XYZ file of C-alpha atoms in Angstrom:
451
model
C -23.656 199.490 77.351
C -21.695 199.952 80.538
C -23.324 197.232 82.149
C -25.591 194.650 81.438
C -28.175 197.278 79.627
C -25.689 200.376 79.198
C -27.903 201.900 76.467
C -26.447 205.434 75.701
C -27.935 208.686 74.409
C -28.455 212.016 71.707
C -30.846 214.578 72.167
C -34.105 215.985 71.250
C -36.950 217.710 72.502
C -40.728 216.681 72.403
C -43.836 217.965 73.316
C -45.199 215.145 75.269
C -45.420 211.480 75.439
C -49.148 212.309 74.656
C -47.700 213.499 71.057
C -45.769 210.283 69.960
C -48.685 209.233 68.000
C -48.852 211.673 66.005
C -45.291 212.332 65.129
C -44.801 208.706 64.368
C -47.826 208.786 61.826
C -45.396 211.957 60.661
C -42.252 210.129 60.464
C -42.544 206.358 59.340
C -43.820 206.498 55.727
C -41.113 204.524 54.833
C -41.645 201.113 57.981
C -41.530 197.933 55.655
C -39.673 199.304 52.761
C -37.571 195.997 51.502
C -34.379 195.882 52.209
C -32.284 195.848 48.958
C -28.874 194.561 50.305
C -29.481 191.603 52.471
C -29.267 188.343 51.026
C -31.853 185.831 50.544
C -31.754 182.633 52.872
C -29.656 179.904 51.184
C -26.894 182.026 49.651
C -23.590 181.630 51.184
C -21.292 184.416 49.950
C -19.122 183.898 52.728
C -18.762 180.224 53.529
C -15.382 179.771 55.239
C -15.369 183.355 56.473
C -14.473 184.195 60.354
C -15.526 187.138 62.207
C -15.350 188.336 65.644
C -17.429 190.786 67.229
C -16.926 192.625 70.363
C -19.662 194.353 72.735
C -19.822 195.481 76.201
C -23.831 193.448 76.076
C -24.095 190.989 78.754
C -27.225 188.848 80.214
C -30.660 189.672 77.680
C -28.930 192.160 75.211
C -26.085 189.259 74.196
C -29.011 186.663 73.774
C -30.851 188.943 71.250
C -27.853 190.221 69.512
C -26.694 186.677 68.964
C -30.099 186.195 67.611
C -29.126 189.173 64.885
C -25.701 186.893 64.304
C -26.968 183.901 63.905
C -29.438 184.678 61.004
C -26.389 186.179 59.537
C -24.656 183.234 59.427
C -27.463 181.385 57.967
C -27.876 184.199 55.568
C -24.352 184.003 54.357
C -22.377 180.887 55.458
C -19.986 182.953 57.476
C -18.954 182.068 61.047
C -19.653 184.950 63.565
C -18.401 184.469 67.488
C -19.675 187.242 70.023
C -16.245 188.418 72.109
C -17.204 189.427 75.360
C -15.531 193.066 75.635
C -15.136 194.999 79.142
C -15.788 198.693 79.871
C -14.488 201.211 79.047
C -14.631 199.579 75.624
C -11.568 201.630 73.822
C -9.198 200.395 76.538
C -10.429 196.986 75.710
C -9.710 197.257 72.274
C -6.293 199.118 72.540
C -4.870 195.886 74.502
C -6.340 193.336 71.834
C -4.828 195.742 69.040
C -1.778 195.656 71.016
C -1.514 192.014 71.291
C -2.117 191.692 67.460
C -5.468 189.972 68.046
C -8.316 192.589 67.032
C -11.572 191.567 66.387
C -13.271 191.981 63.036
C -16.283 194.482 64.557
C -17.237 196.119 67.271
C -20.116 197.807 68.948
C -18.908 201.601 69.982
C -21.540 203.241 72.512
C -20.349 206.888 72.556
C -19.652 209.132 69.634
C -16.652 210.081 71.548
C -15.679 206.368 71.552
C -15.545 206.387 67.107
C -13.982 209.435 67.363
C -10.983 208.413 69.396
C -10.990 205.099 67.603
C -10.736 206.556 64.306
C -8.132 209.577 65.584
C -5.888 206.130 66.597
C -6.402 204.593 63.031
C -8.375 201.483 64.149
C -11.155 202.136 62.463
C -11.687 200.891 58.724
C -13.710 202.986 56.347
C -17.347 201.704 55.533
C -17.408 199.880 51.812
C -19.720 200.827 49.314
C -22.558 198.122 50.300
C -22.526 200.060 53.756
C -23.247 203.160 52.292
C -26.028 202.281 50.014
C -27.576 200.596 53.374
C -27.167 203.546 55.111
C -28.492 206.043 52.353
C -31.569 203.778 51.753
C -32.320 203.049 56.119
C -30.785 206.378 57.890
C -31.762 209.978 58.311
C -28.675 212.392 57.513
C -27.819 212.903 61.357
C -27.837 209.104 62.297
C -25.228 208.854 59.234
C -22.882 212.048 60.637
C -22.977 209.945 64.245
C -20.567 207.350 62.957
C -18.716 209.563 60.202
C -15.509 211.487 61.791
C -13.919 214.768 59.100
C -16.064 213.344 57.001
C -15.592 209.768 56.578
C -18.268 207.346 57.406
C -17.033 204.271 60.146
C -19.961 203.553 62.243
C -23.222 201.977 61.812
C -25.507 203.090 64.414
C -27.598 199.580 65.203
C -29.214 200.158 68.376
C -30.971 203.576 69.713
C -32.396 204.047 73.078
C -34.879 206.658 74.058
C -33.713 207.560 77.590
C -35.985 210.480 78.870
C -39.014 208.060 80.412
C -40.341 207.404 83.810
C -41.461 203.781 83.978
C -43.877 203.409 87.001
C -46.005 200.875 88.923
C -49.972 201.092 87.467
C -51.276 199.294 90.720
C -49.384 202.221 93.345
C -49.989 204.952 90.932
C -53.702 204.152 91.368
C -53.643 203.105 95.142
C -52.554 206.222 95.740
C -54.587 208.340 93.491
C -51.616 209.749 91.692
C -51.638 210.927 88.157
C -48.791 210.974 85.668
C -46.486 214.033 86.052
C -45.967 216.870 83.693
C -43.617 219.317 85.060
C -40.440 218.931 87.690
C -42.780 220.832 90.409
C -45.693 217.988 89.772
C -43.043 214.768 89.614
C -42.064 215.975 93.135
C -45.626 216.464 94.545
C -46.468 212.972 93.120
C -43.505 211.573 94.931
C -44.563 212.831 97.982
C -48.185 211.840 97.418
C -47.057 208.175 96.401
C -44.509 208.274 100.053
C -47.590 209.382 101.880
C -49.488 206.006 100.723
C -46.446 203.766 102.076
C -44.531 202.913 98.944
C -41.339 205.001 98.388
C -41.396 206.444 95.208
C -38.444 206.520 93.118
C -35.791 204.039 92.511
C -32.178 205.176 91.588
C -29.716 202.816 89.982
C -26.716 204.631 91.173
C -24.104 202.429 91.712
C -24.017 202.579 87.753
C -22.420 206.031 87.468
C -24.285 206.365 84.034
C -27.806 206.459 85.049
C -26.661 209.907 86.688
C -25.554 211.433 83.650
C -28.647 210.921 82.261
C -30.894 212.195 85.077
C -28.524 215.616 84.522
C -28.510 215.543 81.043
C -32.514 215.298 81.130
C -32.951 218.117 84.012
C -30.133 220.356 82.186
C -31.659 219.821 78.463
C -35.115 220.583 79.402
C -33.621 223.494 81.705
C -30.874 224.937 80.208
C -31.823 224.109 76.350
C -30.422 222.935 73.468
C -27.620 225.893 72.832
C -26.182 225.874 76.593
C -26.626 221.564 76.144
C -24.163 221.512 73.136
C -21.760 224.361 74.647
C -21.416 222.310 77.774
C -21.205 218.984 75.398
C -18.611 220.490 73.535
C -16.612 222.344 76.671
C -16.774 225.508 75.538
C -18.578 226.671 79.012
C -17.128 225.434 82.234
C -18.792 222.924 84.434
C -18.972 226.067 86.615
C -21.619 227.695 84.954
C -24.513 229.249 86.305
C -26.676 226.594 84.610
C -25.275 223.839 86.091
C -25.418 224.957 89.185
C -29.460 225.810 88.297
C -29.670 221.845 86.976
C -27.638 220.316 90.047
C -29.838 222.683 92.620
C -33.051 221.510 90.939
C -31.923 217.738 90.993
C -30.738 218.411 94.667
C -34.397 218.648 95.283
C -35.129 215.015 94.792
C -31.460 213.723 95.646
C -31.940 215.516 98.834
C -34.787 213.975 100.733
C -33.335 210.370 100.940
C -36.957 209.549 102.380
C -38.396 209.720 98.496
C -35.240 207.484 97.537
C -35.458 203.579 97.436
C -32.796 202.986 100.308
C -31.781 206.835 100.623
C -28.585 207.873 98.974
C -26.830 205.206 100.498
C -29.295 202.592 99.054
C -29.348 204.145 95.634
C -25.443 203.644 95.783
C -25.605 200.166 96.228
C -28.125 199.806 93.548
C -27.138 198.276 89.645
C -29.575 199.458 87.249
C -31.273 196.193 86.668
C -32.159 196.151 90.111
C -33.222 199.652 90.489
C -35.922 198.374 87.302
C -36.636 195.299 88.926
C -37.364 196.228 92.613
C -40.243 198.203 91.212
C -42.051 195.690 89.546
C -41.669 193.334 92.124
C -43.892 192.574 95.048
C -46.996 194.200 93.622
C -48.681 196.832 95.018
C -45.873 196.969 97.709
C -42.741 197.276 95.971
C -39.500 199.005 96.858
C -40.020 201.595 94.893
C -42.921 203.341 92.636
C -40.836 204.854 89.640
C -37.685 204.574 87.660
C -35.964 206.755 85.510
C -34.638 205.261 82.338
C -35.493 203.978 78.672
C -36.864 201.758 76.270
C -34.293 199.459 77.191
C -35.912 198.754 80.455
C -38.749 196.781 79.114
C -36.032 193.697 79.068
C -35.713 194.026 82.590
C -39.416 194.540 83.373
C -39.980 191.844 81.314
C -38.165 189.608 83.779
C -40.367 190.125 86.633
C -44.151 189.194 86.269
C -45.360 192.908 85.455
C -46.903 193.293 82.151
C -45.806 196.635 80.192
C -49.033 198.873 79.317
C -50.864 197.379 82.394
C -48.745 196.721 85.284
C -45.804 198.977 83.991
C -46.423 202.200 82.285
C -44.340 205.231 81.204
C -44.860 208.952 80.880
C -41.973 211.375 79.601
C -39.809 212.697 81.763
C -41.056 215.982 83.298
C -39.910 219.555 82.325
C -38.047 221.661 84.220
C -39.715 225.458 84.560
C -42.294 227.285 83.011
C -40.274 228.220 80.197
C -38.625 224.425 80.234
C -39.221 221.813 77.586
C -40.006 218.041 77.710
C -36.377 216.325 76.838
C -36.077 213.362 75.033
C -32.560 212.137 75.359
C -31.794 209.061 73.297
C -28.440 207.198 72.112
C -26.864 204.778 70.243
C -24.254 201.608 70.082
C -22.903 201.854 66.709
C -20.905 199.109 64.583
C -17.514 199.856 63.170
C -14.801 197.543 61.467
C -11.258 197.332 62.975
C -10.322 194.920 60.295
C -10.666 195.390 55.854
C -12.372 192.478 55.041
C -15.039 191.492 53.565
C -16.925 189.688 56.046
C -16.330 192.683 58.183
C -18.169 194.876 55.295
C -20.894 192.324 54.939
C -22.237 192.104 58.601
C -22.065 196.130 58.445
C -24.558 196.334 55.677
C -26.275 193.280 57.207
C -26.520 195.433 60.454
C -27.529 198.532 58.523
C -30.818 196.744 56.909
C -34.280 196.892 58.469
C -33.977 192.701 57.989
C -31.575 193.148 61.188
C -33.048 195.401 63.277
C -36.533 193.526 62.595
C -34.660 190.335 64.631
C -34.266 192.490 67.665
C -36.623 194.297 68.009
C -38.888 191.481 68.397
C -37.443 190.575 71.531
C -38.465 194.321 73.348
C -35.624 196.242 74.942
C -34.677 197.962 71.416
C -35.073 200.885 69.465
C -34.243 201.177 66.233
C -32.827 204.434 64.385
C -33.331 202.464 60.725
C -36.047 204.588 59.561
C -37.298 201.415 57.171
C -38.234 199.338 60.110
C -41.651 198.346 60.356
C -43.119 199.354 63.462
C -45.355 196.340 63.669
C -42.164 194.837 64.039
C -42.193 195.938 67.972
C -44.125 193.826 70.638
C -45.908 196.240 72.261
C -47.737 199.684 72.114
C -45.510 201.265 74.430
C -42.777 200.674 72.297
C -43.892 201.136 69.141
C -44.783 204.438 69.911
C -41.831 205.347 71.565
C -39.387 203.650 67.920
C -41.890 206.091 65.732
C -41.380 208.803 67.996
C -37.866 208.838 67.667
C -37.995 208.343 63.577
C -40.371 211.240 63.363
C -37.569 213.326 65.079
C -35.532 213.084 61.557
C -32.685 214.751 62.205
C -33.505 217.164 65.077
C -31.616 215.465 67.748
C -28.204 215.828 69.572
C -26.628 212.795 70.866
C -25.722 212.475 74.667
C -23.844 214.976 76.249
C -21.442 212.257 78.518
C -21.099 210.227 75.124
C -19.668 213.466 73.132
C -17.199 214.109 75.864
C -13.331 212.170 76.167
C -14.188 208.873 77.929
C -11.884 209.031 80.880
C -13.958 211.961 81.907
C -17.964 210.844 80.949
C -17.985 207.034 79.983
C -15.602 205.419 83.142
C -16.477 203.892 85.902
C -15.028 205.644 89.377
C -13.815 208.159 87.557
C -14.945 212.070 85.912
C -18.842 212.939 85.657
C -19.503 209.594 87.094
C -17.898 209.682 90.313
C -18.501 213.278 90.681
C -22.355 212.638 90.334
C -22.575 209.320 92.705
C -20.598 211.799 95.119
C -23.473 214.520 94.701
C -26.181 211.877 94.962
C -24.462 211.187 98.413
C -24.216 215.014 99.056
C -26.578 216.864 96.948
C -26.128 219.826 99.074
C -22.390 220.467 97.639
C -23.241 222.243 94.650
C -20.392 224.989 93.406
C -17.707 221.379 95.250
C -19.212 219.180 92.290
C -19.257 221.699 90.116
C -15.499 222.313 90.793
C -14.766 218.854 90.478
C -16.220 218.596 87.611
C -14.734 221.086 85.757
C -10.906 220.262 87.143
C -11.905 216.678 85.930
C -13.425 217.679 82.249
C -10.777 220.017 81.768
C -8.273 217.917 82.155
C -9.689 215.229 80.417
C -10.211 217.460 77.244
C -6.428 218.584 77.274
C -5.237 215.204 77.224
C -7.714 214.630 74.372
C -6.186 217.012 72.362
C -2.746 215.721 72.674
């Protein structure tokens, strides 16, 4: 995560929100299957054993993945200790490699992230164990995510669908707005919601990565699928028509601060969490009527005194054009081992078993890509339907754009896509500029890549 909920992405495309009930009664014929790796309370395999995991999780997400370690340890005798890691992640891991001092696992949230890992030699091969867990829990594509030429590294743990709208029931209905379908009706209900008082969307964008995703979302559904992985993979400049078609069309919101919580200049002084939390705070008078952003944002709801599927509610986010398609952009923080050992191999398979992801996703503000998860195992509606949403994708997704991309250019703070974005957000009017910018910046980023 890039900050305290950095959930990243891979995308897909939906109908509707409306259909997630029926393509999760498609796609989860396997929820509950037993998990035949983990081990049974009481057995202590690795009694003595010392491992170190890093993550970029702060605040809720630590709490509940130290929930995952901690039955771990009780399952196998083994002593786990959560490293706090900063971000950009790599970098972090580069200076504790440097210094001799590497931790045993880490949490990787970009596939571009594994791949430069493994291109460095960090990375340690998944064991045997691993790969049965994977086989028996993962679709083929979630297994590719954390395999680089071929060889299998990462354990994708924790998904995040990141193409919803969250919004707040009580101004939706004070102002007798309905739940947008199309980029056309999302504005119109903005402007009906800032005609009943309440300003209607919140923008987290003083976290550069929220504004990859509200591009990623307007270019998927816009451009579709072909241009999306072109443009992931740099093989059409960031001065293509259909950017400049996806940055005109989110111009149109960026450019009336008056539908923006704060204006521009707000929305730039805005964290994520707060962006969540100032609309689901003060009722049917808060800052803001909507946020963009995932699953992930029930934690943060969940800290204010809104109840999801009453207070808080969700539709998908809108398509773009008549001949657009609902996006669905989701992501993932995978595990990978920097060290050969075999406590490092045992809390992969451990983190690779439904018996894992079960712990978490308890706690709400997870989404699971282990296709043997129960969905019961979820605390609400609105999630559950979301997890078996994403499992009756199967393999029809592409992971985030910004996540496929070299990290100096789409996963750092003041820096690349990020910086280019937060400048558009401040100037949405300077199109072909941030388009130029961004192409300078990704080109450069990709050459240096390449050695």
């Amino acid at each position: 995560m890039r900050t305290t909920l950095r959930p990243r992405k891979a995308a897909v495309t939906f109908t509707a929100l409306a259909t997630l009930a029926a393509l999760a009664l498609a796609g989860c014929g396997e929820g509950g299957a037993k998990d035949p790796g983990a081990k049974p309370t009481g057995d202590l395999p690795l009694k003595g054993e010392k491992i170190e995991v890093a993550a970029v999780w702060t605040g809720p997400e630590q709490a509940n993945f130290t929930k995952v370690l901690r039955e771990f340890e009780k399952r196998t005798g083994a002593t786990v200790t959560f490293v706090p890691a900063q971000d950009p992640i790599v970098n972090f891991l580069g200076t504790k490699i440097a210094g001799g001092s590497p931790p045993d696992v880490a949490m990787l949230p970009q596939v571009g992230a594994i791949q430069q890992a493994a291109a460095q030699k960090w990375l340690k091969p998944v064991g045997p164990d691993v790969k049965a867990q994977l086989a028996a829990h993962y679709s083929r594509g979630w297994q590719e995510l954390g395999a680089v030429n071929g060889t299998q590294y990462g354990v994708y743990f924790k998904a995040a669908n990141k193409s919803l709208v969250w919004y707040n029931n009580a101004v939706f209905e004070n102002a007798g707005a309905a739940e947008p379908k199309t980029w056309k009706d999302f504005l119109a209900t903005a402007e009906t919601i800032s005609a009943s008082g309440v300003t209607p969307v919140s923008v987290g964008g003083a976290d550069g990565w929220t504004l990859t995703d509200w591009f990623e979302n307007v270019y998927l559904s816009q451009a579709g699928p072909e241009k999306y992985d072109q443009l992931a993979k740099h093989t059409i400049k960031w001065t293509d028509p259909s950017v400049t078609a996806a940055l005109t069309t989110l111009g149109e919101l960026f450019g009336k601060p008056s539908l923006i919580a704060g204006g521009a200049s707000g929305a730039l002084q805005t964290e994520y969490p707060a962006s969540v939390a100032q609309t689901f705070t003060g009722g049917a008078e808060p800052k803001a009527a909507m946020v963009f952003e995932g699953d992930f944002a029930a934690v943060n709801i969940a800290e204010t005194k809104a109840e999801i599927g009453t207070d808080a509610k969700v539709f998908p986010f809108p398509k773009v054009g008549d001949a657009g398609t609902v996006p669905v952009v989701t992501g993932g923080d995978a595990a990978v081992a920097l060290k050969d050992t075999k406590g490092a191999q045992a809390l992969l398979a451990f983190l690779a078993s439904p018996d894992a992801a079960k712990i978490w996703a308890a706690e709400g503000g997870f989404l699971s890509p282990n296709k043997s998860l129960d969905p019961a195992a979820y605390p609400n509606d609105v999630q559950r339907e979301i997890a078996k949403a994403l499992i009756g994708a199967g393999d029809a997704f592409r992971f985030d754009m910004s996540d496929q991309m070299p990290q100096s250019f789409g996963g750092t703070p003041g820096k690349g896509e990020w910086k280019a974005l937060q400048d558009f957000l401040k100037n949405p009017k300077d199109v072909a500029g941030t388009q130029a910018r961004l192409e300078a910046d990704a080109a450069k980023a990709y050459r240096t890549a390449k050695g």
